Short mmCIF file of C-alpha atoms and ligand atoms in Angstrom, two decimals:
data_model
loop_
_atom_site.label_atom_id
_atom_site.label_comp_id
_atom_site.label_asym_id
_atom_site.label_seq_id
_atom_site.Cartn_x
_atom_site.Cartn_y
_atom_site.Cartn_z
CA MET M 82 36.96 151.82 159.65
CA GLY M 83 40.81 152.34 158.51
CA ALA M 84 39.66 155.87 157.04
CA LEU M 85 37.81 158.33 158.43
CA ILE M 86 37.90 161.15 155.91
CA ALA M 87 35.14 161.94 152.70
CA PRO M 88 36.49 163.34 149.52
CA PRO M 89 33.47 166.08 149.56
CA LEU M 90 32.10 165.01 146.13
CA SER M 91 32.95 168.27 144.52
CA ALA M 92 36.98 167.86 145.77
CA GLN M 93 39.07 168.04 143.01
CA PRO M 94 41.79 165.05 143.30
CA THR M 95 45.30 166.98 144.47
CA SER M 96 48.96 166.60 144.08
CA THR M 97 50.25 163.20 145.41
CA PRO M 98 54.00 163.11 145.43
CA THR M 99 55.40 161.35 142.31
CA PRO M 100 55.95 157.28 143.94
CA GLY M 101 59.14 155.99 144.01
CA THR M 102 61.49 159.26 143.99
CA THR M 103 63.52 160.06 147.48
CA ARG M 104 61.61 161.85 149.63
CA ALA M 105 63.35 164.20 152.04
CA PRO M 106 61.56 165.79 154.50
CA ALA M 107 61.39 169.13 152.61
CA GLY M 108 59.66 166.67 149.98
CA LEU M 109 56.75 166.46 151.97
CA PRO M 110 53.06 167.50 150.83
CA SER M 111 53.37 171.32 151.82
CA LEU M 112 51.63 171.83 154.68
CA GLY M 113 48.38 174.33 154.44
CA ASP M 114 47.76 174.19 150.70
CA ALA M 115 44.95 175.86 149.14
CA GLY M 116 42.17 173.42 149.55
CA ASP M 117 44.07 171.83 152.51
CA MET M 118 43.38 171.93 156.08
CA THR M 119 45.49 173.69 157.70
CA THR M 120 47.52 171.08 160.66
CA LEU M 121 45.92 173.44 163.53
CA GLU M 122 42.24 173.42 161.25
CA GLU M 123 43.12 169.61 161.42
CA ARG M 124 43.84 169.03 165.31
CA LYS M 125 41.03 170.98 166.77
CA LEU M 126 38.74 168.98 164.75
CA GLY M 127 40.44 165.72 166.03
CA ASP M 128 40.12 167.28 169.72
CA ALA M 129 36.93 167.26 168.86
CA ILE M 130 36.29 163.92 167.88
CA ALA M 131 38.88 163.06 170.73
CA ARG M 132 36.94 164.35 173.79
CA GLU M 133 33.90 162.74 172.91
CA LEU M 134 36.12 159.02 172.47
CA TYR M 135 37.49 159.21 175.68
CA ARG M 136 33.34 160.02 177.09
CA ASP M 137 32.30 156.99 175.56
CA PRO M 138 31.97 153.68 177.72
CA ASP M 139 33.76 151.56 175.35
CA TYR M 140 36.79 153.95 175.77
CA LEU M 141 39.48 151.88 177.37
CA ASP M 142 42.63 152.61 179.56
CA ASP M 143 44.26 149.00 180.03
CA PRO M 144 47.53 150.22 181.42
CA ILE M 145 48.62 146.52 179.98
CA LEU M 146 47.58 146.94 177.17
CA GLY M 147 47.87 150.62 176.52
CA GLU M 148 52.07 150.16 177.28
CA TYR M 149 52.67 147.59 175.15
CA VAL M 150 50.96 149.44 172.22
CA ASP M 151 51.98 152.51 172.44
CA GLY M 152 55.63 150.82 172.59
CA VAL M 153 55.03 149.91 169.03
CA TRP M 154 53.20 153.32 167.79
CA ARG M 155 56.68 155.70 169.24
CA GLN M 156 58.87 153.08 167.75
CA LEU M 157 57.06 153.65 164.46
CA LEU M 158 56.84 157.55 164.67
CA ALA M 159 60.63 157.35 165.63
CA GLY M 160 61.27 155.22 162.32
CA ALA M 161 58.95 157.81 160.56
CA LYS M 162 60.85 160.78 161.98
CA ALA M 163 64.40 159.18 160.86
CA ARG M 164 62.85 158.55 157.18
CA GLY M 165 61.99 161.71 156.97
CA GLU M 166 58.05 161.06 156.58
CA LEU M 167 57.23 162.81 159.86
CA SER M 168 58.32 166.81 159.93
CA PRO M 169 59.54 168.39 162.55
CA GLU M 170 56.07 170.46 162.58
CA LEU M 171 53.51 167.66 162.22
CA GLU M 172 54.79 165.98 165.24
CA GLU M 173 54.74 169.01 167.13
CA ARG M 174 51.05 170.25 165.95
CA PHE M 175 49.34 166.93 166.60
CA ALA M 176 48.27 164.59 169.57
CA TRP M 177 50.26 161.24 168.34
CA VAL M 178 47.85 159.62 170.88
CA VAL M 179 46.08 156.33 170.23
CA LEU M 180 42.76 155.21 171.42
CA MET M 181 41.74 151.84 172.06
CA GLY M 182 38.53 151.13 172.23
CA ARG M 183 36.42 147.26 173.90
CA ASP M 184 35.32 146.04 170.89
CA ARG M 185 36.07 142.70 169.21
CA THR M 186 35.46 143.61 165.85
CA ILE M 187 38.91 143.72 163.67
CA ASN M 188 39.39 147.97 163.23
CA ALA M 189 41.44 150.33 163.42
CA PHE M 190 41.56 153.93 161.28
CA ALA M 191 44.02 156.84 161.12
CA LEU M 192 41.94 160.20 162.98
CA PRO M 193 42.16 163.44 161.73
CA GLY M 194 44.80 165.19 164.44
CA GLY M 195 46.95 162.45 164.89
CA TYR M 196 44.64 160.26 166.87
CA PHE M 197 44.52 156.78 166.05
CA GLY M 198 41.46 154.81 166.99
CA LEU M 199 42.40 150.41 167.82
CA HIS M 200 39.75 148.16 168.44
CA THR M 201 40.63 145.34 171.01
CA GLY M 202 40.04 142.74 168.53
CA LEU M 203 42.73 144.14 166.42
CA VAL M 204 45.01 143.92 169.22
CA GLY M 205 43.15 139.59 170.03
CA ALA M 206 44.09 138.70 166.03
CA VAL M 207 47.55 139.30 165.62
CA ALA M 208 50.34 137.10 166.74
CA SER M 209 53.10 139.24 166.94
CA ARG M 210 54.34 142.74 167.52
CA ASP M 211 55.56 142.85 163.81
CA GLU M 212 51.98 142.51 162.15
CA LEU M 213 50.55 144.94 164.62
CA ALA M 214 53.34 147.30 163.47
CA SER M 215 52.44 146.74 160.02
CA VAL M 216 49.10 148.02 160.76
CA LEU M 217 49.79 150.89 162.18
CA ALA M 218 52.28 152.13 160.05
CA HIS M 219 50.44 152.07 157.33
CA GLU M 220 47.72 154.04 159.02
CA ILE M 221 50.66 156.32 160.78
CA SER M 222 50.90 156.93 156.92
CA HIS M 223 47.47 158.27 156.15
CA ILE M 224 48.42 160.98 158.84
CA THR M 225 51.54 161.83 157.96
CA GLN M 226 51.16 162.42 154.00
CA ARG M 227 47.59 164.27 155.10
CA HIS M 228 45.41 162.28 153.20
CA ILE M 229 42.82 163.78 156.15
CA ALA M 230 43.77 167.69 155.03
CA ARG M 231 43.89 166.65 151.35
CA LEU M 232 40.03 164.97 151.79
CA MET M 233 38.38 167.19 153.47
CA GLY M 234 39.48 170.32 151.88
CA GLN M 235 37.81 173.66 151.21
CA GLN M 236 34.47 172.72 151.85
CA THR M 237 34.27 171.03 154.60
CA ARG M 238 36.33 173.77 156.98
CA GLN M 239 33.66 175.79 157.50
CA ALA M 240 31.64 173.28 159.02
CA PRO M 241 34.19 171.05 161.86
CA MET M 242 31.79 170.04 164.17
CA MET M 243 29.38 168.98 161.39
CA MET M 244 32.51 166.88 159.83
CA ALA M 245 33.39 165.52 163.68
CA ALA M 246 30.07 164.40 163.84
CA MET M 247 29.66 162.39 161.13
CA ILE M 248 33.02 161.23 161.84
CA LEU M 249 31.77 159.63 165.84
CA GLY M 250 28.70 158.93 163.90
CA ALA M 251 30.93 156.58 161.37
CA ILE M 252 32.38 154.66 164.31
CA ALA M 253 29.28 154.32 166.05
CA ALA M 254 28.00 152.47 163.21
CA SER M 255 31.01 150.63 162.33
CA LYS M 256 31.22 149.36 166.01
CA ASN M 257 27.84 147.47 165.39
CA PRO M 258 27.72 146.41 161.97
CA GLN M 259 24.79 144.10 162.14
CA ALA M 260 22.91 145.58 164.63
CA GLY M 261 20.01 148.56 164.97
CA MET M 262 22.89 152.06 164.27
CA ALA M 263 23.32 150.89 160.59
CA LEU M 264 19.54 149.62 160.13
CA ALA M 265 18.16 153.27 161.52
CA VAL M 266 20.47 155.42 160.28
CA GLY M 267 19.95 152.78 157.18
CA GLY M 268 21.18 154.51 153.94
CA GLN M 269 22.68 157.48 154.93
CA ALA M 270 25.70 155.27 157.33
CA ALA M 271 26.16 154.47 153.96
CA ALA M 272 26.85 156.78 152.07
CA ILE M 273 28.75 158.89 154.85
CA GLN M 274 31.00 155.03 155.35
CA GLN M 275 31.24 155.61 152.01
CA GLN M 276 32.77 159.01 151.60
CA LEU M 277 35.03 158.47 154.45
CA ASN M 278 36.96 155.71 152.72
CA PHE M 279 40.78 156.84 151.27
CA SER M 280 41.25 156.80 147.95
CA ARG M 281 42.40 153.83 146.49
CA ASP M 282 45.74 155.52 145.28
CA MET M 283 45.51 156.85 149.17
CA GLU M 284 45.49 153.08 150.33
CA ARG M 285 48.51 152.29 147.83
CA GLU M 286 50.98 154.98 149.35
CA ALA M 287 50.14 153.88 152.49
CA ASP M 288 51.31 150.58 151.57
CA ARG M 289 53.96 151.87 150.27
CA ILE M 290 55.62 154.63 152.87
CA GLY M 291 53.76 151.80 155.77
CA TYR M 292 56.24 149.72 154.65
CA GLY M 293 59.67 151.44 154.35
CA VAL M 294 58.41 152.80 158.30
CA LEU M 295 58.58 149.28 159.29
CA GLY M 296 61.34 148.45 158.97
CA GLN M 297 63.33 151.56 159.63
CA SER M 298 61.49 151.34 163.17
CA GLY M 299 63.98 148.22 163.37
CA PHE M 300 60.19 145.68 162.77
CA ALA M 301 60.49 142.44 160.27
CA PRO M 302 58.78 143.87 157.31
CA SER M 303 57.60 139.97 157.39
CA GLY M 304 54.96 141.50 159.11
CA PHE M 305 53.11 143.60 156.20
CA VAL M 306 53.47 139.83 154.86
CA SER M 307 51.59 137.86 157.68
CA MET M 308 48.65 140.26 158.03
CA PHE M 309 47.78 140.33 154.73
CA GLU M 310 47.60 136.61 154.49
CA LYS M 311 44.71 136.92 157.64
CA LEU M 312 43.75 139.56 155.09
CA GLN M 313 43.24 137.64 152.90
CA ALA M 314 42.02 134.64 154.77
CA ALA M 315 39.46 136.76 156.54
CA SER M 316 38.27 138.15 152.96
CA ARG M 317 37.52 134.34 151.51
CA ILE M 318 35.11 133.72 154.38
CA ASN M 319 31.58 135.24 153.82
CA ASP M 320 30.63 135.88 156.90
CA ASN M 321 33.59 138.85 157.47
CA GLY M 322 31.46 141.19 159.55
CA ASP M 323 33.69 141.42 162.26
CA TRP M 324 36.29 142.40 159.74
CA PRO M 325 35.33 146.41 159.65
CA TYR M 326 38.94 146.99 158.37
CA LEU M 327 38.49 144.93 155.53
CA ARG M 328 35.54 146.85 154.16
CA SER M 329 37.45 150.22 154.42
CA HIS M 330 41.18 148.80 153.57
CA PRO M 331 39.65 145.98 150.34
CA LEU M 332 42.09 144.06 149.27
CA THR M 333 42.65 144.82 145.48
CA THR M 334 44.70 142.80 143.12
CA GLN M 335 46.70 146.06 142.98
CA ARG M 336 47.74 146.23 146.37
CA ILE M 337 48.65 142.28 146.69
CA ALA M 338 50.91 142.70 143.46
CA ASP M 339 52.08 146.06 145.32
CA MET M 340 53.61 143.79 148.34
CA GLN M 341 54.48 140.32 146.01
CA GLN M 342 57.03 143.30 144.38
CA ARG M 343 58.19 144.51 147.37
CA GLN M 344 58.63 141.11 149.37
CA GLN M 345 60.79 139.87 146.18
CA GLY M 346 63.45 142.27 147.24
CA GLN M 347 63.58 140.80 150.18
CA GLY M 348 64.88 137.72 150.19
CA ARG M 349 63.37 134.27 151.77
CA ALA M 350 62.71 135.59 155.54
CA ALA M 351 63.79 133.75 158.12
CA THR M 352 60.78 132.78 160.07
CA PRO M 353 60.60 135.35 163.11
CA PRO M 354 60.91 133.91 166.41
CA THR M 355 58.20 132.91 168.62
CA ASP M 356 56.68 136.23 169.87
CA TYR M 357 55.57 135.18 173.52
CA GLU M 358 54.31 139.05 174.40
CA ALA M 359 52.14 139.51 171.47
CA LEU M 360 50.50 136.18 172.31
CA LEU M 361 50.12 136.67 175.66
CA LEU M 362 48.48 140.06 174.61
CA ALA M 363 46.30 138.36 172.19
CA GLY M 364 44.64 136.73 174.82
CA ARG M 365 43.99 139.85 177.26
CA ALA M 366 43.00 141.86 174.48
CA ARG M 367 40.26 139.48 172.90
CA VAL M 368 38.87 138.81 176.66
CA LEU M 369 38.63 142.95 177.21
CA GLY M 370 36.55 142.68 174.13
CA ARG M 371 33.69 141.38 175.87
CA PRO M 372 33.58 138.27 174.27
CA GLY M 373 30.50 137.01 175.97
CA VAL M 374 29.65 134.88 178.68
CA ASP M 375 29.63 131.65 176.42
CA VAL M 376 32.91 132.43 175.48
CA LEU M 377 34.18 132.96 178.23
CA ARG M 378 33.70 129.62 180.25
CA ALA M 379 35.02 128.25 176.48
CA TRP M 380 38.11 129.56 177.10
CA ALA M 381 38.52 129.45 181.05
CA ALA M 382 38.03 125.54 180.37
CA GLU M 383 40.64 125.55 177.35
CA PRO M 384 43.77 124.56 179.37
CA ALA M 385 41.39 121.33 181.31
CA GLN M 386 40.52 119.31 178.00
CA PRO M 387 42.28 116.57 177.11
CA GLY M 388 45.09 116.89 175.16
CA PHE M 389 46.67 120.90 175.95
CA ASP M 390 49.70 120.01 177.91
CA SER M 391 51.23 118.06 174.52
CA GLN M 392 50.35 121.42 172.38
CA PRO M 393 52.77 123.60 171.62
CA LEU M 394 54.16 126.24 173.86
CA ALA M 395 53.44 129.32 171.86
CA LYS M 396 49.46 127.84 171.28
CA ARG M 397 49.74 126.84 175.21
CA ALA M 398 50.61 130.30 176.88
CA GLY M 399 48.35 132.43 174.69
CA ALA M 400 45.46 130.03 175.80
CA LEU M 401 46.65 129.69 179.53
CA TYR M 402 46.58 133.88 179.25
CA ALA M 403 43.61 134.37 177.82
CA ALA M 404 42.00 131.56 180.38
CA ALA M 405 42.92 133.13 183.27
CA MET M 406 41.91 136.25 182.64
CA ALA M 407 38.40 134.87 181.65
CA GLN M 408 38.15 133.25 185.29
CA ALA M 409 38.92 136.38 186.19
CA GLN M 410 35.71 137.94 184.40
CA LEU M 411 33.85 134.99 185.53
CA ARG M 412 34.77 136.24 189.28
CA ASP M 413 36.23 132.73 190.21
CA LEU M 414 40.19 134.55 190.68
CA PRO M 415 41.61 131.72 193.09
CA LYS M 416 41.61 130.09 189.41
CA ALA M 417 42.65 133.07 187.18
CA GLN M 418 45.26 133.02 189.73
CA ALA M 419 46.48 129.81 189.27
CA LEU M 420 46.03 129.58 185.47
CA ALA M 421 48.76 132.90 185.78
CA ALA M 422 51.31 131.02 187.86
CA GLN M 423 50.97 127.86 185.29
CA LEU M 424 51.42 130.44 182.58
CA ALA M 425 54.01 132.04 184.53
CA HIS M 426 55.98 128.35 184.84
CA ALA M 427 55.83 127.90 180.94
CA VAL M 428 56.56 131.33 179.61
CA ALA M 429 59.50 131.43 182.58
CA GLY M 430 62.27 131.17 179.69
CA ASP M 431 61.02 134.28 177.57
CA ALA M 432 62.13 137.57 179.41
CA ARG M 433 59.46 139.77 177.80
CA GLY M 434 56.52 136.51 177.57
CA LEU M 435 57.63 136.34 181.92
CA ARG M 436 57.40 140.22 182.47
CA GLN M 437 53.55 139.65 180.90
CA ALA M 438 52.97 137.14 182.88
CA ARG M 439 54.10 138.69 186.25
CA LEU M 440 52.60 141.94 185.37
CA LEU M 441 48.88 139.17 185.21
CA GLN M 442 50.22 137.90 188.08
CA ALA M 443 50.06 141.32 189.88
CA ASP M 444 46.65 142.82 188.07
CA LEU M 445 45.26 139.53 189.42
CA ALA M 446 46.43 139.93 193.05
CA LEU M 447 45.01 143.64 192.99
CA GLN M 448 41.54 141.90 191.42
CA ALA M 449 41.53 139.48 194.22
CA GLY M 450 41.88 142.05 197.10
CA GLN M 451 45.71 141.16 197.60
CA PRO M 452 47.71 144.29 197.62
CA ALA M 453 50.30 143.08 199.70
CA ARG M 454 50.75 140.29 197.61
CA ALA M 455 50.43 142.34 194.49
CA LEU M 456 53.43 144.37 195.53
CA GLU M 457 55.93 141.20 195.05
CA TRP M 458 55.67 141.68 191.85
CA LEU M 459 56.31 145.04 191.78
CA PRO M 460 59.59 146.54 192.03
CA ALA M 461 60.12 149.31 192.97
CA LYS M 462 62.07 151.35 190.51
CA ALA M 463 59.39 152.57 187.62
CA SER M 464 62.30 153.00 185.06
CA GLY M 465 63.54 150.90 182.19
CA THR M 466 65.89 148.18 183.53
CA ALA M 467 68.41 145.78 181.57
CA SER M 468 67.80 143.47 184.16
CA GLY M 469 64.73 141.68 182.76
CA ALA M 470 62.59 143.33 185.75
CA LEU M 471 58.74 144.11 185.13
CA THR M 472 59.39 147.09 184.78
CA GLY M 473 61.62 147.49 181.94
CA THR M 474 60.06 148.68 178.01
CA GLY M 475 60.81 145.67 176.45
CA THR M 476 60.36 147.04 173.34
CA GLY M 477 63.20 145.92 171.27
CA ASP M 478 66.22 147.77 170.01
CA ALA M 479 65.37 151.18 168.27
CA PRO M 480 67.66 153.39 169.24
CA ALA M 481 65.74 156.04 171.90
CA PRO M 482 64.62 158.88 170.47
CA PRO M 483 66.20 162.57 171.77
CA ALA M 484 64.66 163.68 175.40
CA SER M 485 63.19 166.70 173.66
CA SER M 486 61.06 165.11 170.81
CA PRO M 487 57.50 164.68 171.69
CA ILE M 488 57.48 161.15 170.49
CA SER M 489 60.09 160.46 173.13
CA ALA M 490 60.04 158.03 175.89
CA ALA M 491 59.77 159.99 178.20
CA HIS M 492 56.28 161.02 176.81
CA GLY M 493 55.36 157.41 176.38
CA GLN M 494 53.69 154.66 178.54
CA ALA M 495 57.16 152.32 179.47
CA GLY M 496 56.90 150.79 183.13
CA ARG M 497 53.56 152.47 183.20
CA ALA M 498 51.98 149.35 183.81
CA ALA M 499 53.69 148.45 186.34
CA LEU M 500 53.50 152.21 188.09
CA LEU M 501 49.83 152.48 188.25
CA MET M 502 49.07 149.02 189.73
CA ARG M 503 52.29 149.02 192.62
CA ALA M 504 50.85 152.60 193.14
CA GLN M 505 47.40 150.94 193.35
CA ALA M 506 48.76 148.55 195.88
CA LEU M 507 50.00 151.00 197.89
CA THR M 508 47.36 152.75 198.79
CA ALA M 509 45.47 149.88 199.48
CA THR M 510 48.33 149.17 201.99
CA GLN M 511 48.81 152.35 204.21
CA ARG M 512 51.03 153.45 201.71
CA ALA M 513 49.99 156.01 200.19
CA GLY M 514 53.00 158.33 200.70
CA ASP M 515 55.26 156.37 198.77
CA ALA M 516 52.28 156.09 196.17
CA VAL M 517 52.30 159.94 195.98
CA SER M 518 55.95 159.98 196.05
CA ALA M 519 56.24 157.18 193.02
CA LEU M 520 53.54 159.03 190.93
CA GLN M 521 54.62 162.58 191.29
CA PRO M 522 57.81 162.20 189.27
CA TRP M 523 55.44 160.53 186.64
CA VAL M 524 52.41 163.13 186.12
CA SER M 525 55.11 165.73 186.16
CA ASP M 526 57.00 164.45 182.86
CA HIS M 527 53.09 162.79 181.76
CA PRO M 528 50.73 165.83 182.70
CA GLN M 529 48.50 164.50 179.91
CA ASP M 530 48.02 161.50 181.84
CA ALA M 531 44.55 160.78 183.36
CA GLY M 532 45.01 157.67 184.72
CA ALA M 533 48.58 158.49 186.69
CA TRP M 534 46.22 161.51 187.94
CA GLN M 535 43.45 159.44 188.74
CA ALA M 536 45.64 157.01 190.96
CA LEU M 537 47.73 160.18 192.40
CA SER M 538 44.18 161.39 193.46
CA ALA M 539 42.95 158.48 195.02
CA ALA M 540 46.61 157.99 197.09
CA TYR M 541 45.87 161.96 198.22
CA GLY M 542 42.12 161.41 198.93
CA ALA M 543 43.90 158.08 201.12
CA GLN M 544 46.17 160.66 202.88
CA GLY M 545 43.13 162.52 203.77
CA GLN M 546 44.83 165.73 201.60
CA THR M 547 41.60 166.33 200.02
CA LEU M 548 42.52 169.96 198.39
CA ARG M 549 45.27 167.70 196.85
CA ALA M 550 42.47 165.16 195.73
CA LEU M 551 40.81 167.63 193.91
CA ARG M 552 42.98 168.98 191.79
CA ALA M 553 44.15 165.70 190.56
CA GLN M 554 40.46 164.90 189.55
CA GLY M 555 40.25 168.46 187.96
CA GLU M 556 43.60 166.71 186.21
CA VAL M 557 42.55 164.06 184.84
CA ALA M 558 39.54 166.20 183.00
CA MET M 559 41.81 168.34 181.97
CA SER M 560 43.47 165.61 180.01
CA ARG M 561 40.43 164.40 178.38
CA MET M 562 39.54 168.08 177.06
CA ASP M 563 36.16 168.11 179.46
CA TYR M 564 37.03 171.68 180.43
CA ALA M 565 33.60 171.72 182.43
CA GLY M 566 34.54 168.71 184.47
CA ALA M 567 38.27 170.70 185.42
CA VAL M 568 36.05 173.78 185.81
CA ASP M 569 34.22 172.14 188.19
CA ARG M 570 36.39 170.39 190.42
CA TRP M 571 38.83 173.10 190.79
CA ARG M 572 36.07 175.49 191.71
CA ALA M 573 35.36 172.69 194.59
CA ALA M 574 38.99 172.99 195.05
CA GLN M 575 38.54 176.72 195.69
CA ASP M 576 35.57 176.25 198.13
CA PHE M 577 37.41 173.46 199.69
CA SER M 578 40.75 175.28 200.27
CA ARG M 579 38.14 178.60 201.42
CA THR M 580 36.47 176.44 204.24
CA GLN M 581 40.18 175.96 205.70
CA MET M 582 41.34 177.45 209.12
CA GLY M 583 44.56 179.51 208.01
CA GLY M 584 44.15 179.19 204.40
CA GLY M 585 45.11 175.57 204.52
CA ASP M 586 47.47 174.59 202.02
CA LEU M 587 48.28 178.11 200.26
CA ILE M 588 50.52 177.52 197.54
CA GLU M 589 48.43 174.54 196.28
CA ALA M 590 45.62 177.00 196.74
CA SER M 591 47.24 178.95 193.94
CA ILE M 592 48.39 176.04 191.78
CA VAL M 593 44.53 175.29 191.42
CA ASP M 594 43.40 179.46 190.53
CA THR M 595 46.07 179.12 187.98
CA ARG M 596 44.78 175.76 186.78
CA LEU M 597 41.38 176.85 186.64
CA ARG M 598 41.75 179.77 184.80
CA THR M 599 43.54 177.64 182.16
CA ALA M 600 40.24 175.35 182.13
CA GLN M 601 37.83 178.39 181.98
CA ALA M 602 39.80 180.06 179.35
CA ALA M 603 39.75 176.59 177.21
CA LEU M 604 36.00 176.25 177.86
CA ARG M 605 35.10 179.68 176.51
CA GLN M 606 37.21 178.62 173.07
CA GLN M 607 35.76 175.30 172.47
CA ARG M 608 31.88 177.11 172.81
CA GLU M 609 33.53 179.59 170.29
CA ASP M 610 34.63 177.10 168.75
CA GLU M 611 31.20 175.42 167.92
CA LEU M 612 29.34 178.43 168.01
CA LYS M 613 31.23 180.00 165.24
CA ARG M 614 31.78 176.80 163.05
CA ARG M 615 28.23 174.70 163.48
ZN1 ZN S 1075 44.55 152.93 154.93
#
């Protein structure tokens, strides 16, 4: 669903900024207007929803897709900020986190508090970063325009936990449009879904502002147009149950007319160059969306079909990536690796495409139990470089935001995919110490990175550093706001520490004590909130 937030039935329409006026930060909708949720209330609600989504078995932390999507997301946030759409207050108070779900349906939705839900199906349906960015820019504008707070209004303030439950229920229902859930809940789900949609005016505003943010962020505005064309094509087919995004974002004639008018000012845009990276990662996203064994077999067999070699490279490249991934899922890793090598050869002339092919080769080597081979594809330096090495960000020409900003690269995932795979490979080749050295500076810059803490825990475990491994496991839970889990791990760490002769590692033990108190306080606060507002 594109819009998760309900207009309460009795809500008064709130004033919208006049379209077309120049908007300075001071002209943003004022925060905490009577009737609106405050930023802090909205963030709390978002945290409660995100906490549940992290526990959902379909939640996907795929370092390769995550790094790609996060790169687009951060570039857009920097553009929104430069354009004055994202105020410093909102930037600091909201989470600005993308949560990816394994789901073959095409959907994306803004959540309260700066969280953003994205289905693998949508990543699998776009042909360029510009197209992906157009959807994200629209949704970011729902968040920065405080559409969520405006819709929720004062009534729902009394019961944010109930609101969280409703939103989670609607997410679950939208996942499975044809099957049980919708039937079981029946008309109620449909009614909630209806309530959770933004108004048409808000959709038009998100289009207008999103279009500006897209251009400001260095993406081609033509991405908006080609994404609209995709949505139009899908809306013409009868069976578009795979496109929940279309249900929450109906393509009204007004939206299409607005878009055409915006384009007229642009002149005839040149056809953008083929975006091989987007095409390859679309293949990855489609396979990770669990399409079923029959589909996997068909994709795996595609490069062997007659006439495949005479197809355009753009078509072949995406098909080779999907075929390699599909073979890996079907547990034929030698075939998967041969296809990945073929892919690397085919896209050798495109730096970003080649980087993605190398990451795939490393990924497949790890899956095949060949960590030493994986290391051949993964260079040691995990910072962005100009040499076209794997670890570069590859996220285009947009200027990097200052390091002090919460949306700066230091908080983004550039280089994360190579780092995590390299750490895993090092740990598996008796070089856990090197894995620890690579991961420690990363978690100190990215203390909320559960995947990195997980890798660090494994490396400590391989070194026999039980106390540190337990401490890192507590950080995994903490990063996902699982405070009870964090308390459990850090209590175990304390117990372990007390059994050590001479007290063991005193510094680490005192860190554990401090972190345990933090987790206990967060857990108490969470339970109080739940009781107070149920
Ligand atoms: Zn929307």
